[in-house]
Amino acid sequence: MLNLAAIYTTGFECPNSENILPELKTMLSATNKIYKAYNASFPTYPVSTAYLKLYNETILFVESASNDIKQFNHFNFISHYINPLFAYNQQMIRTYKIRVTTSMTTL
């Protein structure tokens, strides 16, 4: 989510500005399908209902926007959707006690 807000919607990863919002709409929709499949596969550690509700509201916000990136309300996208989604994500990480472990090998 942070990548979408900070890099993608600024045009860094999609230099053709005409494609930014149509591609964002597609990415959000596809990710929503992944969340649903994840929850069906891992009911013990679901993506929270609050997260999914806000995520669906995010999709509606982006779908209701014009495809003109210059008209897109980045402030509302970040403040009303991305930041709260990130907070929910961090809350799930703490709740489920998710830890990342890495192993480094010497070449």
PDB file of C-alpha atoms in Angstrom:
ATOM      1  CA  MET A   1       0.000   0.000   0.000  1.00  0.00           C
ATOM      2  CA  LEU A   2       2.772   2.412   0.843  1.00  0.00           C
ATOM      3  CA  ASN A   3       4.427   1.629  -2.479  1.00  0.00           C
ATOM      4  CA  LEU A   4       1.213   2.463  -4.324  1.00  0.00           C
ATOM      5  CA  ALA A   5       0.882   5.784  -2.550  1.00  0.00           C
ATOM      6  CA  ALA A   6       4.480   6.896  -2.535  1.00  0.00           C
ATOM      7  CA  ILE A   7       5.890   5.541  -5.755  1.00  0.00           C
ATOM      8  CA  TYR A   8       3.231   4.233  -8.109  1.00  0.00           C
ATOM      9  CA  THR A   9       0.698   7.066  -8.095  1.00  0.00           C
ATOM     10  CA  THR A  10       3.487   9.622  -8.480  1.00  0.00           C
ATOM     11  CA  GLY A  11       4.382   8.162 -11.870  1.00  0.00           C
ATOM     12  CA  PHE A  12       7.762   6.764 -10.850  1.00  0.00           C
ATOM     13  CA  GLU A  13       6.852   3.159 -11.730  1.00  0.00           C
ATOM     14  CA  CYS A  14       4.376   4.092 -14.439  1.00  0.00           C
ATOM     15  CA  PRO A  15       5.787   6.961 -16.492  1.00  0.00           C
ATOM     16  CA  ASN A  16       2.740   7.062 -18.805  1.00  0.00           C
ATOM     17  CA  SER A  17       0.383   9.088 -16.627  1.00  0.00           C
ATOM     18  CA  GLU A  18      -2.655   7.958 -18.628  1.00  0.00           C
ATOM     19  CA  ASN A  19      -2.154   4.418 -17.310  1.00  0.00           C
ATOM     20  CA  ILE A  20      -1.606   5.156 -13.623  1.00  0.00           C
ATOM     21  CA  LEU A  21      -5.185   5.136 -12.361  1.00  0.00           C
ATOM     22  CA  PRO A  22      -6.512   2.399 -14.671  1.00  0.00           C
ATOM     23  CA  GLU A  23      -3.613   0.177 -13.558  1.00  0.00           C
ATOM     24  CA  LEU A  24      -4.134   1.127  -9.903  1.00  0.00           C
ATOM     25  CA  LYS A  25      -7.786   0.123 -10.181  1.00  0.00           C
ATOM     26  CA  THR A  26      -6.776  -3.235 -11.644  1.00  0.00           C
ATOM     27  CA  MET A  27      -4.111  -3.835  -8.975  1.00  0.00           C
ATOM     28  CA  LEU A  28      -6.461  -3.026  -6.097  1.00  0.00           C
ATOM     29  CA  SER A  29      -9.160  -5.303  -7.473  1.00  0.00           C
ATOM     30  CA  ALA A  30      -6.723  -8.179  -8.037  1.00  0.00           C
ATOM     31  CA  THR A  31      -5.295  -7.812  -4.537  1.00  0.00           C
ATOM     32  CA  ASN A  32      -8.808  -7.901  -3.095  1.00  0.00           C
ATOM     33  CA  LYS A  33      -9.247 -11.342  -4.691  1.00  0.00           C
ATOM     34  CA  ILE A  34      -5.990 -12.452  -3.062  1.00  0.00           C
ATOM     35  CA  TYR A  35      -7.240 -11.270   0.354  1.00  0.00           C
ATOM     36  CA  LYS A  36     -10.439 -13.286  -0.078  1.00  0.00           C
ATOM     37  CA  ALA A  37      -8.506 -16.394  -1.114  1.00  0.00           C
ATOM     38  CA  TYR A  38      -6.098 -15.910   1.796  1.00  0.00           C
ATOM     39  CA  ASN A  39      -8.939 -15.650   4.322  1.00  0.00           C
ATOM     40  CA  ALA A  40     -10.532 -18.809   2.921  1.00  0.00           C
ATOM     41  CA  SER A  41      -7.201 -20.665   3.143  1.00  0.00           C
ATOM     42  CA  PHE A  42      -6.022 -19.352   6.520  1.00  0.00           C
ATOM     43  CA  PRO A  43      -9.091 -18.703   8.690  1.00  0.00           C
ATOM     44  CA  THR A  44      -6.981 -18.778  11.866  1.00  0.00           C
ATOM     45  CA  TYR A  45      -5.061 -15.663  10.775  1.00  0.00           C
ATOM     46  CA  PRO A  46      -7.519 -13.704   8.639  1.00  0.00           C
ATOM     47  CA  VAL A  47      -7.096 -10.275   7.203  1.00  0.00           C
ATOM     48  CA  SER A  48      -9.310  -8.317   9.582  1.00  0.00           C
ATOM     49  CA  THR A  49     -12.852  -7.331   8.729  1.00  0.00           C
ATOM     50  CA  ALA A  50     -12.005  -3.682   9.453  1.00  0.00           C
ATOM     51  CA  TYR A  51      -9.068  -3.821   7.042  1.00  0.00           C
ATOM     52  CA  LEU A  52     -11.171  -5.421   4.298  1.00  0.00           C
ATOM     53  CA  LYS A  53     -13.976  -2.899   4.786  1.00  0.00           C
ATOM     54  CA  LEU A  54     -11.578   0.023   4.437  1.00  0.00           C
ATOM     55  CA  TYR A  55      -9.792  -1.686   1.548  1.00  0.00           C
ATOM     56  CA  ASN A  56     -13.116  -1.969  -0.306  1.00  0.00           C
ATOM     57  CA  GLU A  57     -13.767   1.704   0.411  1.00  0.00           C
ATOM     58  CA  THR A  58     -10.333   2.426  -1.064  1.00  0.00           C
ATOM     59  CA  ILE A  59     -11.309   0.589  -4.220  1.00  0.00           C
ATOM     60  CA  LEU A  60     -14.528   2.615  -4.456  1.00  0.00           C
ATOM     61  CA  PHE A  61     -12.586   5.856  -3.937  1.00  0.00           C
ATOM     62  CA  VAL A  62     -10.154   5.029  -6.736  1.00  0.00           C
ATOM     63  CA  GLU A  63     -12.883   3.696  -9.050  1.00  0.00           C
ATOM     64  CA  SER A  64     -14.889   6.886  -8.614  1.00  0.00           C
ATOM     65  CA  ALA A  65     -11.879   9.006  -9.548  1.00  0.00           C
ATOM     66  CA  SER A  66     -11.304  10.303 -13.031  1.00  0.00           C
ATOM     67  CA  ASN A  67      -8.508   8.567 -14.944  1.00  0.00           C
ATOM     68  CA  ASP A  68      -6.669  11.905 -15.027  1.00  0.00           C
ATOM     69  CA  ILE A  69      -3.888  11.606 -12.440  1.00  0.00           C
ATOM     70  CA  LYS A  70      -3.718  15.401 -12.213  1.00  0.00           C
ATOM     71  CA  GLN A  71      -7.287  15.379 -10.860  1.00  0.00           C
ATOM     72  CA  PHE A  72      -6.618  12.516  -8.412  1.00  0.00           C
ATOM     73  CA  ASN A  73      -6.845  13.534  -4.769  1.00  0.00           C
ATOM     74  CA  HIS A  74      -3.553  12.129  -3.454  1.00  0.00           C
ATOM     75  CA  PHE A  75      -4.042  13.716  -0.047  1.00  0.00           C
ATOM     76  CA  ASN A  76      -7.351  11.934   0.579  1.00  0.00           C
ATOM     77  CA  PHE A  77      -5.997   8.695  -0.880  1.00  0.00           C
ATOM     78  CA  ILE A  78      -3.080   8.721   1.545  1.00  0.00           C
ATOM     79  CA  SER A  79      -4.722  10.226   4.634  1.00  0.00           C
ATOM     80  CA  HIS A  80      -8.108   8.482   4.501  1.00  0.00           C
ATOM     81  CA  TYR A  81      -7.097   5.126   3.039  1.00  0.00           C
ATOM     82  CA  ILE A  82      -3.384   4.294   2.848  1.00  0.00           C
ATOM     83  CA  ASN A  83      -2.358   5.467   6.329  1.00  0.00           C
ATOM     84  CA  PRO A  84      -5.245   3.717   8.128  1.00  0.00           C
ATOM     85  CA  LEU A  85      -4.701   0.537   6.069  1.00  0.00           C
ATOM     86  CA  PHE A  86      -1.047   0.594   7.058  1.00  0.00           C
ATOM     87  CA  ALA A  87      -2.067   0.962  10.721  1.00  0.00           C
ATOM     88  CA  TYR A  88      -4.434  -2.028  10.424  1.00  0.00           C
ATOM     89  CA  ASN A  89      -1.629  -3.993   8.779  1.00  0.00           C
ATOM     90  CA  GLN A  90       0.739  -3.208  11.655  1.00  0.00           C
ATOM     91  CA  GLN A  91      -1.967  -4.146  14.152  1.00  0.00           C
ATOM     92  CA  MET A  92      -2.423  -7.549  12.458  1.00  0.00           C
ATOM     93  CA  ILE A  93       1.337  -8.111  12.516  1.00  0.00           C
ATOM     94  CA  ARG A  94       1.360  -7.483  16.275  1.00  0.00           C
ATOM     95  CA  THR A  95      -1.805  -9.510  16.918  1.00  0.00           C
ATOM     96  CA  TYR A  96      -0.584 -12.539  14.956  1.00  0.00           C
ATOM     97  CA  LYS A  97       2.981 -12.094  16.264  1.00  0.00           C
ATOM     98  CA  ILE A  98       4.440 -12.244  12.789  1.00  0.00           C
ATOM     99  CA  ARG A  99       8.209 -12.185  12.753  1.00  0.00           C
ATOM    100  CA  VAL A 100      10.495 -11.993   9.766  1.00  0.00           C
ATOM    101  CA  THR A 101      13.598 -14.074   9.872  1.00  0.00           C
ATOM    102  CA  THR A 102      16.321 -13.919   7.334  1.00  0.00           C
ATOM    103  CA  SER A 103      19.369 -15.976   6.849  1.00  0.00           C
ATOM    104  CA  MET A 104      22.458 -14.651   5.206  1.00  0.00           C
ATOM    105  CA  THR A 105      24.804 -16.957   3.444  1.00  0.00           C
ATOM    106  CA  THR A 106      28.345 -16.134   2.621  1.00  0.00           C
ATOM    107  CA  LEU A 107      29.271 -16.506  -1.009  1.00  0.00           C
TER     108      LEU A 107
END
